[in-house]
Amino acid sequence: EVQLVESGGGLVQPGGSLRLSCTASGFNFSSYWMTWVRQAPGKGLEWVADIKEDGSEELYVDPVKGRFTISRDNAQKSLYLQMNSLRAEDTAVYYCARDSNVIGLDIWGQGTMVTVSS
Amino acid sequence: QSVLTQPPSASGTPGQRVTISCSGSSSNIGNNFVYWYQQLPGTAPKLLIHNNNQRPSGVPDRFSGSKSGTSASLAISGLRSEDEADFYCAAWDDSLRALVFGRGTKVTAL
C-alpha cells in the first residue's frame, strides 16, 4: 500500500525547534519530489517546502525561509522538516505529500500537529 | 490575502450542479496547470483534479475541472451528501516560485 506517515509534532515554546519526519512505503521514494503543506487551525492549506528527488534542490515559502530546512534520506525512505525559531503563527497540522510532477500532490500523510505556545 | 481567489462557500440540493470558481493571474493559473483538492471533515486533503481537467483513478466522473485564461472552475454534477467538504484550487506561481492555494470553498448539500 502506498502510504506516508508523519511523526514528530508536539507542543513547543516560541523560539524553540522541532523536527518532523515522514516515512514513505509502497513506492519508489527516490523517484519523487516531496512536499510539506501545513494547515493552521480552522484555516486553509499553505505550501511550506519542496525537495527534489536527490535532495539537490529545495524550495520554501517566504515566511519560513531561513528558519525551516527540508531534507530527505532516500535510503531510509524518509522526509524531514527541521523547524527552528518557531513562532505562534507556525501552529498547524503539517502534512507531507508526494509530488508526482505534473500530476500534483497525489499521496498525503495523515498529518502531525505542531503547537507553538508558551 | 491568497494569490488564488475562491468563494468561501457554495451549496446545492442533492442532485444539483454546483460550480466553484478559482481566479488567479498570468503568473499562476494563466501559465501553469490547475489542481483541485478535496478535504473531507477531519481528514487529509485528497487530489481530485490534476492538469486542469484530469481525474485520478477512483474519482467519480461527476467531478470535472476546466480552465480558461487566468481562471479555473470545479463542477460537481449531481451533488451528493458525501461530497460535503472543503475544496481547494492550487497552481504553481512562477513569480513567487511557490505552490499557491486558494483559501478554500466549503460545499454544503442542503
Short mmCIF file of C-alpha atoms in Angstrom, two decimals:
data_model
loop_
_atom_site.label_atom_id
_atom_site.label_comp_id
_atom_site.label_asym_id
_atom_site.label_seq_id
_atom_site.Cartn_x
_atom_site.Cartn_y
_atom_site.Cartn_z
CA GLU A 1 0.00 0.00 0.00
CA VAL A 2 1.26 3.45 -0.92
CA GLN A 3 1.50 5.39 2.32
CA LEU A 4 3.06 8.37 4.07
CA VAL A 5 3.22 8.58 7.86
CA GLU A 6 4.27 11.76 9.66
CA SER A 7 5.61 12.00 13.19
CA GLY A 8 7.40 14.43 15.44
CA GLY A 9 4.71 17.01 16.13
CA GLY A 10 4.02 18.39 19.58
CA LEU A 11 3.98 21.43 21.83
CA VAL A 12 6.98 23.75 21.67
CA GLN A 13 7.69 27.17 23.11
CA PRO A 14 8.15 30.22 20.86
CA GLY A 15 11.73 30.33 19.66
CA GLY A 16 12.10 26.58 20.02
CA SER A 17 12.84 23.87 17.50
CA LEU A 18 11.14 20.73 16.26
CA ARG A 19 11.97 18.11 13.64
CA LEU A 20 9.18 16.45 11.71
CA SER A 21 9.60 13.13 9.95
CA CYS A 22 7.64 11.45 7.19
CA THR A 23 8.17 7.79 6.33
CA ALA A 24 7.14 6.50 2.93
CA SER A 25 6.16 3.00 1.90
CA GLY A 26 4.76 1.26 -1.16
CA PHE A 27 6.50 3.34 -3.83
CA ASN A 28 9.95 4.28 -5.11
CA PHE A 29 10.57 7.22 -2.76
CA SER A 30 13.76 8.35 -4.50
CA SER A 31 11.89 8.99 -7.77
CA TYR A 32 9.68 11.79 -6.47
CA TRP A 33 9.86 15.36 -5.31
CA MET A 34 8.39 15.57 -1.82
CA THR A 35 6.42 18.39 -0.22
CA TRP A 36 5.36 19.74 3.16
CA VAL A 37 1.99 21.52 3.38
CA ARG A 38 0.53 22.99 6.56
CA GLN A 39 -2.92 23.97 7.76
CA ALA A 40 -3.43 26.31 10.69
CA PRO A 41 -6.47 25.55 12.89
CA GLY A 42 -9.63 26.44 11.01
CA LYS A 43 -7.65 27.81 8.05
CA GLY A 44 -6.74 26.74 4.54
CA LEU A 45 -3.78 24.91 3.08
CA GLU A 46 -0.37 26.53 2.79
CA TRP A 47 2.53 25.04 0.85
CA VAL A 48 5.67 25.09 3.01
CA ALA A 49 8.57 23.45 1.14
CA ASP A 50 9.61 21.11 -1.66
CA ILE A 51 12.67 18.96 -2.17
CA LYS A 52 13.93 17.38 -5.37
CA GLU A 53 14.29 13.63 -5.81
CA ASP A 54 18.01 13.60 -4.99
CA GLY A 55 17.88 16.43 -2.45
CA SER A 56 19.82 18.80 -4.70
CA GLU A 57 17.12 21.49 -4.81
CA GLU A 58 14.94 22.94 -2.07
CA LEU A 59 12.13 25.48 -2.31
CA TYR A 60 10.44 27.33 0.55
CA VAL A 61 7.53 29.67 1.13
CA ASP A 62 8.74 33.13 2.19
CA PRO A 63 7.53 33.05 5.85
CA VAL A 64 9.71 30.03 6.66
CA LYS A 65 12.85 30.87 4.69
CA GLY A 66 15.90 30.86 6.91
CA ARG A 67 14.04 29.07 9.72
CA PHE A 68 12.91 25.76 8.22
CA THR A 69 15.01 23.18 6.39
CA ILE A 70 13.60 20.35 4.31
CA SER A 71 15.75 17.26 3.81
CA ARG A 72 15.45 13.61 2.88
CA ASP A 73 17.15 10.24 3.28
CA ASN A 74 16.30 8.12 0.28
CA ALA A 75 17.88 5.01 1.79
CA GLN A 76 15.51 5.32 4.75
CA LYS A 77 12.59 6.48 2.56
CA SER A 78 12.20 9.42 4.87
CA LEU A 79 11.46 13.12 4.54
CA TYR A 80 12.23 15.66 7.24
CA LEU A 81 11.37 19.22 8.18
CA GLN A 82 13.68 20.90 10.68
CA MET A 83 11.84 23.86 12.16
CA ASN A 84 13.82 26.47 14.13
CA SER A 85 12.89 29.82 15.69
CA LEU A 86 9.27 28.70 15.84
CA ARG A 87 6.54 31.30 16.11
CA ALA A 88 2.91 31.14 17.19
CA GLU A 89 1.88 31.51 13.56
CA ASP A 90 3.64 28.23 12.73
CA THR A 91 0.98 26.39 14.73
CA ALA A 92 -0.65 24.00 12.26
CA VAL A 93 -1.15 20.46 11.12
CA TYR A 94 1.82 19.59 8.92
CA TYR A 95 1.23 17.18 6.04
CA CYS A 96 3.84 15.53 3.89
CA ALA A 97 2.82 14.77 0.33
CA ARG A 98 4.22 13.08 -2.74
CA ASP A 99 4.68 15.45 -5.65
CA SER A 100 4.09 13.49 -8.82
CA ASN A 101 5.36 16.31 -11.01
CA VAL A 102 2.55 17.44 -13.30
CA ILE A 103 0.06 15.12 -11.61
CA GLY A 104 0.24 17.16 -8.42
CA LEU A 105 0.25 16.13 -4.76
CA ASP A 106 -1.25 12.71 -5.21
CA ILE A 107 -0.42 10.99 -1.90
CA TRP A 108 -0.81 12.68 1.50
CA GLY A 109 0.03 11.62 5.02
CA GLN A 110 -2.43 11.91 7.89
CA GLY A 111 -0.67 14.97 9.29
CA THR A 112 1.09 15.83 12.54
CA MET A 113 0.08 18.72 14.80
CA VAL A 114 2.59 21.37 15.81
CA THR A 115 1.59 23.82 18.53
CA VAL A 116 3.82 26.79 19.32
CA SER A 117 2.80 28.28 22.63
CA SER A 118 4.23 29.29 25.99
CA GLN B 1 -4.88 37.55 1.08
CA SER B 2 -4.46 34.43 -1.07
CA VAL B 3 -3.00 34.61 -4.55
CA LEU B 4 -5.88 32.45 -5.84
CA THR B 5 -9.41 33.65 -5.12
CA GLN B 6 -12.23 31.25 -4.33
CA PRO B 7 -15.70 31.87 -2.88
CA PRO B 8 -15.83 30.86 0.79
CA SER B 9 -18.92 28.73 0.35
CA ALA B 10 -21.17 27.03 -2.17
CA SER B 11 -24.26 24.92 -1.76
CA GLY B 12 -26.93 22.99 -3.57
CA THR B 13 -29.59 20.40 -3.04
CA PRO B 14 -28.74 16.76 -3.72
CA GLY B 15 -28.66 16.13 -7.44
CA GLN B 16 -27.93 19.74 -8.32
CA ARG B 17 -24.87 21.01 -10.15
CA VAL B 18 -22.51 23.11 -8.06
CA THR B 19 -19.65 25.15 -9.50
CA ILE B 20 -16.65 26.62 -7.68
CA SER B 21 -14.52 29.33 -9.27
CA CYS B 22 -10.81 29.98 -8.81
CA SER B 23 -9.33 33.22 -10.07
CA GLY B 24 -5.61 33.86 -10.42
CA SER B 25 -3.17 35.66 -12.67
CA SER B 26 -0.80 35.15 -15.56
CA SER B 27 1.98 34.02 -13.22
CA ASN B 28 -0.01 31.11 -11.85
CA ILE B 29 -3.22 29.82 -13.48
CA GLY B 30 -2.50 31.62 -16.73
CA ASN B 31 0.77 29.79 -17.28
CA ASN B 32 0.51 26.55 -15.29
CA PHE B 33 -1.72 23.61 -14.55
CA VAL B 34 -4.54 23.91 -12.02
CA TYR B 35 -5.18 21.30 -9.36
CA TRP B 36 -8.18 20.73 -7.12
CA TYR B 37 -8.06 19.08 -3.72
CA GLN B 38 -10.97 17.82 -1.62
CA GLN B 39 -10.72 17.76 2.15
CA LEU B 40 -13.45 15.86 3.94
CA PRO B 41 -14.02 16.86 7.58
CA GLY B 42 -11.20 15.73 9.85
CA THR B 43 -9.15 14.14 7.08
CA ALA B 44 -6.13 14.91 4.94
CA PRO B 45 -6.63 16.55 1.54
CA LYS B 46 -7.09 14.34 -1.48
CA LEU B 47 -6.18 15.08 -5.10
CA LEU B 48 -9.41 15.49 -7.05
CA ILE B 49 -8.38 17.06 -10.38
CA HIS B 50 -4.93 17.47 -11.95
CA ASN B 51 -3.68 19.13 -15.13
CA ASN B 52 -6.76 21.41 -15.21
CA ASN B 53 -9.31 18.72 -16.03
CA GLN B 54 -7.93 15.22 -15.40
CA ARG B 55 -9.41 12.93 -12.79
CA PRO B 56 -7.14 10.47 -10.94
CA SER B 57 -8.28 6.89 -10.89
CA GLY B 58 -11.14 6.41 -8.47
CA VAL B 59 -12.52 9.95 -8.60
CA PRO B 60 -16.17 9.89 -9.72
CA ASP B 61 -16.92 11.45 -13.09
CA ARG B 62 -19.42 13.84 -11.50
CA PHE B 63 -16.35 15.94 -10.65
CA SER B 64 -14.94 17.95 -13.56
CA GLY B 65 -12.45 20.75 -13.94
CA SER B 66 -11.89 23.44 -16.52
CA LYS B 67 -9.60 26.37 -17.12
CA SER B 68 -9.83 29.49 -19.25
CA GLY B 69 -7.16 32.17 -19.21
CA THR B 70 -6.40 33.07 -15.60
CA SER B 71 -9.46 31.37 -14.12
CA ALA B 72 -10.49 27.83 -13.40
CA SER B 73 -13.56 26.09 -12.10
CA LEU B 74 -14.61 22.85 -10.50
CA ALA B 75 -18.05 21.46 -11.17
CA ILE B 76 -19.88 18.83 -9.18
CA SER B 77 -22.73 17.36 -11.23
CA GLY B 78 -25.34 15.56 -9.19
CA LEU B 79 -24.30 16.74 -5.75
CA ARG B 80 -24.35 14.08 -3.04
CA SER B 81 -24.34 14.48 0.72
CA GLU B 82 -20.97 12.72 0.89
CA ASP B 83 -19.49 15.49 -1.27
CA GLU B 84 -19.73 17.94 1.64
CA ALA B 85 -16.15 19.07 2.08
CA ASP B 86 -13.69 21.89 1.63
CA PHE B 87 -12.33 22.25 -1.89
CA TYR B 88 -9.04 23.98 -2.71
CA CYS B 89 -7.62 25.07 -6.03
CA ALA B 90 -3.84 25.23 -6.46
CA ALA B 91 -1.28 26.20 -9.08
CA TRP B 92 2.43 26.86 -9.30
CA ASP B 93 3.26 30.57 -9.29
CA ASP B 94 6.25 31.44 -11.49
CA SER B 95 6.82 34.83 -9.85
CA LEU B 96 6.68 33.61 -6.25
CA ARG B 97 8.36 30.29 -7.11
CA ALA B 98 5.84 28.67 -4.85
CA LEU B 99 2.81 26.43 -4.98
CA VAL B 100 -0.18 28.63 -4.14
CA PHE B 101 -3.57 27.53 -2.86
CA GLY B 102 -6.91 29.27 -2.80
CA ARG B 103 -8.48 29.84 0.62
CA GLY B 104 -10.90 27.01 0.05
CA THR B 105 -14.61 26.69 -0.63
CA LYS B 106 -16.88 24.86 1.78
CA VAL B 107 -19.53 22.91 -0.13
CA THR B 108 -22.77 22.09 1.64
CA ALA B 109 -25.56 19.81 0.49
CA LEU B 110 -28.81 21.42 1.63
#
